[in-house]
């Protein structure tokens, strides 16, 4: 089918070719005349530099479709040789002949149907002019300017080394307080714009307080600062804020955004991560201690690899454990492990490098010089960092207390053990006689040979010399073994199953799962004595085992009895006693067996726990002993020792016999119970297990490039290595594979052109609500340039000079006059620089989700200032928790202080996050978040007006105003305004609020019941319900003004 | 245009699109001055632009609204839509090795797996003779309005990633869902309600709130969760004891104070905030009005089954409270939302994840959804809304033709996940009714003809909204993202 578009294209190509051949005979002037006919933009004046002027246009607008990835119409514009050859439609340009150039015609849109690029705005006249001039000036394309050649020669600004720029000396330098201002003023002067004046002291303290600690200043703190006339009043204030323990909360929360921190796994099941907060507290602490950013980085990316890594350094690596975990049934764990490693690479790329390395997961990057191979080189660093538990002290005091309690406890245990030994010694004389009674006797059990063994899951059985069977072949998640025996034994009263260790089994068995456990879910037996046609079920009346796996409280939770309870979800298991033989014995209710001849027994061992919890080696024995059967039997080790001649037994064997023999004594058993009871009372470990990243020690994985990022399609193998485009890599050891520690140190090398720039850009954004490089997560060739390139580089070099001290850097910024400017918009500049890129004023960002809550609670005097600890559960609408998968999540609202903790401590459930947070653009914790959005929606208005927590803050604020020592309503209104926005009230707004107050008083005067309801539990003694309620209604509006929600 | 004028135009555009970060209302300045909320002098200075104001589509749209009925958990297409006589014939036999090779299962033991026929009876319906099983007698009656797609496939095998793919076009987090893309591209016609509304019944889905996220788009474009009873939107009700009169008075004072601040600092964001509070106030009456169905006729309520009884069936996974009534009410609310100009409505109902007890569970779930959905289709049609309203019924994937012998159990009563071939259906909004598109192979394992990826479906849906899926993009981290990722082809046969 030929569409209209195709026809037009054909026509244009033919026409263009005709045009070119015809024009070959024309003079230059005539050509220009022709070009005027088709309205090509004129060339610009002056010498055009390809790399500076033209190539950026190609990169930005052409190379996506005409580059290494795609060559639309057979044309590519990223390399000189291809560019000059042209595409399917012939040469794109010929040096000196811009008016005839197909390239120029397309970008100029001579045929509107064929304008290039097809998407987005057309090229500007200036851009087209530059291309024309470049062609006319000889199309000089320096040999080394190709985009796909040596990365070291890439000219994109962000890849260039940081050179500390000279600080300019602009006119009007009285305004300048530090070099930041000099850079800013220099640019403003260039545009003839004056900076804004310093804001008033009320705004200054509130701004600083919100930016540095995320809390409002109290009216008293405001008064003190406003009254402080000393020249270093502001600096002292800055220092105080930087030393506040809340500084770590505020700046730690910024970091948590980048780390995609949450309190649950994510994905369908989204299970809670009850100890995740330990890492959150690590961040708060590290920021408070002003851990230098290079150390902060190294510990989080590779703390586990540091020599003699401390507990805290291991904990730090949980940064990359914040990735999601998919525990949905039927998932391929490798798929989601790889997914998490992808996330680690991409997050590292975004957070430290400001690069979109994730694009190279499926194919080489379209815009930046990051080949797919290099993505997987980075992947290789992370590929052997596995999730693991590390023990972290609950607190130093807990450890100290534990050590003390432990000593007391150990003494008690030792004493008991002594009595225990004494009891054994007392019994020792009887041992010889017992041995005599046992030697040479049958144990009562005869090993049964199987006639047939079957596995539903396709496993195989191999007979061993000792009459046992070793499992092999398929290793299914769950399985059922059916064992058929034929026995001549009569009066069978018991069946014994031994699960045995074997070297071929994981962790030596006896189970087939990685760690050696198994779960025997259900056991059933049928019998068919000789002569009978059918099997009849055999009732098993009792089961007992030598060991039963304890549950969390120390009670057996995987018991022998559970194999007979008819519930496939319960069963017998032996963790942590792996690598040892275990025995379970079943007593039949009635004797089984033919009087004469053979009996066929079918024993079914159902193992339904899943994930390969099946028995790996087993042996069946039968007995006709009298009931109750000596369930313990004689364990194999005892039988073996007894088989050794008495004088050949070594001390260890003798000891084993003694222990076995004396364990049967009631007195000893009593002591054993006492000991067990005492052991249970052992002081609890002062350590808690936290999931972190730890280097895989055994079987290191190899890394392959995955075709199109598909984990099932590995191609060539790659080694850990860095991005070629950046600074050189100097691993610690030349002769071994570099690791995460090398990567972390490479990232923090002062030679790195990206990380310092990216890091200061982040800090800048938090202090101005807008960053210097607008595309915070893309410093690559598609990103925006810095509004102040020199300032960015100065800050970057300054950060390094300050030893990566976050506090020192922040202090430098907030001490600047630029930071201290008024944030009032200037209408005369609204058209010239609407986004305030030139920094002629401060910005007015809305405060973040967590801070909105903190502000309201704090105005009501309700906010808890407790730092750290487990996440909390402030009130949540009931339907929200129900959104989680299968209503599996319960939200138990915190009581007491925890109800009023800072917003950042709210338990963050990834599939059902707290709406008070997400409504205000709190990131969802599923991917790294570099810059928060700031939307302004009616749903937000509903939260701050009506949400339970926010309304409670209004009630509390009313109480605060009514109980403060204030002389009248006017004074209360004035104080209320000061609580909310720090500054003194104006007459106008005071009368506006007074109007509301009086309307409310009138209404509630007539509606006492409503007044009582509105005041709720915050009634003030001595105040009438009407007055009290009127204040609640008024405080509620005060807590909703734009100024209150804004960092001015 | 000379460079200076050009520059002014550009900065003006930047100014207009970047200063106000968003609120849900039409033509801010005009509306607020009309209502006397702000003075015209303030309005003139605003410059704030409503990101949800209706926008022009790329080309003429047939569809204005979409109701996506999301059957989370994946219903068995083989027992509802895709009639496979051969599957019944071969029931109990092994699937040929050629099909089993390289295939992943969640719970099935593949060596021992056997094909499992359906117990359902299939019959043909309408002029088109479209086949439905006996579990959907009411929806089947609408067959001539329905476009049945029997050749859907997904790349995702597990619920949450599959659900993300279905709603966001890629199985990844942090991306906008389809409703977000639509309100981003087209805005909303509704002045008093959000442009993208989510209603759920039954238990929570695997994806939870991630299924209506706006990802890297502004949260203005997130789906807003409505409840179908009580307080329809979170925090909608004033605190107990606060009467509407005082709410209005409080908002008046708030507006005056904010306006005073605006006159001092001239930040257009303040005007946006004033407008947000006004819209919140409007929502306080419009949202309860929306869920108040007392004005509907008895006949309508009966048709949807809003007051029908919850049947006494045991062991129903989807059941959660009075699910029958809740789902029926959501369907009725969907129609009411469409009437009020809401762009995208997502009705989420979980769970269809029938690894076991397929017969009981599927019967229960279809008894929940069949009647109300059929009523919705009929109602929309009678009101002349079906032509411009797209209704989609579907899930993240389908279920296997094999019986699920979970844990080696011989008691096979369910089916496992199956992304290789499954069915979905749609109706209205410019789609061709009565068409059965594509087919699966003889046993419903793979696709026999016209494979349709989720991206193709999205591309076609956007097309009917007048949007070129290649052009509806947003640049994030240096890349122009779109709903259809790097795929998607519009399917011309679907278009009426």
Coordinates of N, CA, C and O in Angstrom, one line a residue, chain B residues 126-172:
Chain B
X126 N -25.6 -13.9 19.9 CA -25.8 -12.7 19.0 C -25.6 -13.0 17.6 O -25.5 -14.2 17.1
X127 N -25.7 -12.0 16.8 CA -25.5 -12.1 15.3 C -24.1 -12.7 15.0 O -23.9 -13.4 14.0
X128 N -23.2 -12.3 15.8 CA -21.8 -12.7 15.5 C -21.5 -14.1 15.9 O -20.5 -14.7 15.4
X129 N -22.4 -14.7 16.7 CA -22.1 -16.1 17.1 C -20.9 -16.2 18.0 O -20.3 -17.2 18.1
X130 N -20.6 -15.1 18.7 CA -19.4 -15.2 19.6 C -19.7 -16.2 20.8 O -20.8 -16.3 21.3
X131 N -18.6 -16.9 21.1 CA -18.8 -18.0 22.1 C -18.5 -17.5 23.5 O -17.5 -16.8 23.8
X132 N -19.4 -17.9 24.4 CA -19.1 -17.6 25.9 C -19.5 -18.9 26.6 O -20.4 -19.7 26.2
X133 N -18.9 -19.0 27.8 CA -19.3 -20.2 28.6 C -20.5 -19.8 29.4 O -20.9 -18.7 29.5
X134 N -21.1 -20.9 30.0 CA -22.4 -20.7 30.7 C -22.2 -19.8 32.0 O -23.2 -19.5 32.7
X135 N -21.0 -19.5 32.3 CA -20.8 -18.7 33.5 C -21.0 -17.2 33.3 O -21.1 -16.4 34.3
X136 N -21.2 -16.8 32.1 CA -21.4 -15.3 31.8 C -22.6 -15.1 30.9 O -22.5 -14.5 29.8
X137 N -23.7 -15.6 31.4 CA -24.9 -15.5 30.5 C -25.3 -14.1 30.2 O -25.8 -13.8 29.1
X138 N -25.1 -13.1 31.1 CA -25.6 -11.8 30.8 C -24.6 -11.0 29.9 O -25.1 -10.3 29.0
X139 N -23.3 -11.1 30.2 CA -22.4 -10.5 29.3 C -22.5 -11.0 27.9 O -22.4 -10.3 26.9
X140 N -22.8 -12.3 27.8 CA -22.9 -13.0 26.5 C -24.0 -12.3 25.7 O -23.9 -12.2 24.4
X141 N -25.0 -11.8 26.4 CA -26.1 -11.1 25.6 C -25.7 -9.8 25.0 O -26.3 -9.3 24.1
X142 N -24.6 -9.3 25.4 CA -24.1 -8.0 24.8 C -23.0 -8.3 23.7 O -22.3 -7.4 23.3
X143 N -23.0 -9.6 23.3 CA -21.9 -10.0 22.4 C -21.7 -9.1 21.2 O -20.6 -8.9 20.7
X144 N -22.8 -8.6 20.6 CA -22.7 -7.8 19.4 C -22.0 -6.5 19.7 O -21.6 -5.8 18.7
X145 N -21.9 -6.1 20.9 CA -21.1 -4.9 21.2 C -19.7 -5.2 21.6 O -18.9 -4.3 21.8
X146 N -19.4 -6.5 21.7 CA -18.1 -6.8 22.3 C -17.1 -7.2 21.2 O -17.4 -7.9 20.2
X147 N -15.9 -6.7 21.4 CA -14.7 -7.1 20.6 C -14.0 -8.1 21.5 O -13.4 -7.8 22.5
X148 N -14.0 -9.4 21.0 CA -13.3 -10.4 21.8 C -11.9 -10.7 21.2 O -11.8 -10.9 20.0
X149 N -10.9 -10.6 22.1 CA -9.5 -10.8 21.6 C -9.1 -12.1 22.2 O -9.0 -12.3 23.4
X150 N -8.8 -13.1 21.4 CA -8.4 -14.4 21.9 C -6.9 -14.7 21.7 O -6.5 -15.8 21.8
X151 N -6.2 -13.6 21.4 CA -4.8 -13.9 21.1 C -3.9 -12.9 21.9 O -2.9 -12.5 21.4
X152 N -4.3 -12.6 23.2 CA -3.5 -11.7 24.0 C -2.3 -12.5 24.5 O -2.4 -13.7 24.7
X153 N -1.2 -11.8 24.7 CA 0.0 -12.5 25.3 C 0.7 -11.4 26.1 O 0.7 -10.2 25.8
X154 N 1.4 -11.9 27.2 CA 2.2 -11.0 28.0 C 3.5 -11.6 28.2 O 3.7 -12.8 28.0
X155 N 4.5 -10.8 28.6 CA 5.8 -11.3 28.8 C 6.0 -11.7 30.3 O 7.1 -12.2 30.6
X156 N 5.0 -11.4 31.1 CA 5.2 -11.6 32.5 C 4.5 -12.8 33.1 O 3.3 -13.0 32.7
X157 N 5.2 -13.4 34.0 CA 4.7 -14.7 34.5 C 4.1 -14.6 35.9 O 3.4 -15.4 36.4
X158 N 4.5 -13.5 36.6 CA 4.1 -13.4 38.0 C 3.1 -12.2 38.1 O 3.2 -11.3 37.3
X159 N 2.3 -12.2 39.2 CA 1.2 -11.3 39.2 C 1.6 -9.8 39.2 O 1.1 -9.0 38.4
X160 N 2.5 -9.4 40.1 CA 2.7 -8.0 40.2 C 3.4 -7.4 39.0 O 2.9 -6.4 38.4
X161 N 4.4 -8.1 38.5 CA 5.0 -7.5 37.3 C 4.0 -7.6 36.1 O 3.9 -6.6 35.3
X162 N 3.2 -8.6 36.1 CA 2.2 -8.7 35.0 C 1.2 -7.6 35.1 O 0.8 -7.0 34.1
X163 N 0.8 -7.3 36.3 CA -0.2 -6.2 36.5 C 0.4 -4.9 36.2 O -0.3 -4.0 35.6
X164 N 1.7 -4.7 36.5 CA 2.3 -3.4 36.1 C 2.4 -3.3 34.6 O 2.1 -2.2 34.0
X165 N 2.7 -4.4 33.9 CA 2.7 -4.4 32.4 C 1.4 -4.0 31.9 O 1.2 -3.1 31.0
X166 N 0.3 -4.6 32.4 CA -1.0 -4.3 31.9 C -1.5 -2.9 32.2 O -2.1 -2.2 31.4
X167 N -1.1 -2.3 33.3 CA -1.5 -0.9 33.6 C -0.5 0.1 33.2 O -0.9 1.2 32.9
X168 N 0.8 -0.2 33.1 CA 1.8 0.8 32.8 C 2.6 0.5 31.5 O 3.5 1.3 31.2
X169 N 2.3 -0.6 30.9 CA 3.0 -0.8 29.6 C 4.4 -1.5 29.7 O 4.9 -2.0 28.8
X170 N 4.9 -1.5 30.9 CA 6.2 -2.2 31.2 C 6.1 -2.8 32.6 O 5.5 -2.2 33.5
X171 N 6.8 -3.9 32.8 CA 6.7 -4.5 34.1 C 7.7 -3.9 35.1 O 8.3 -4.6 35.9
X172 N 7.7 -2.6 35.2 CA 8.6 -1.9 36.0 C 7.9 -0.9 37.0 O 6.8 -0.5 36.7

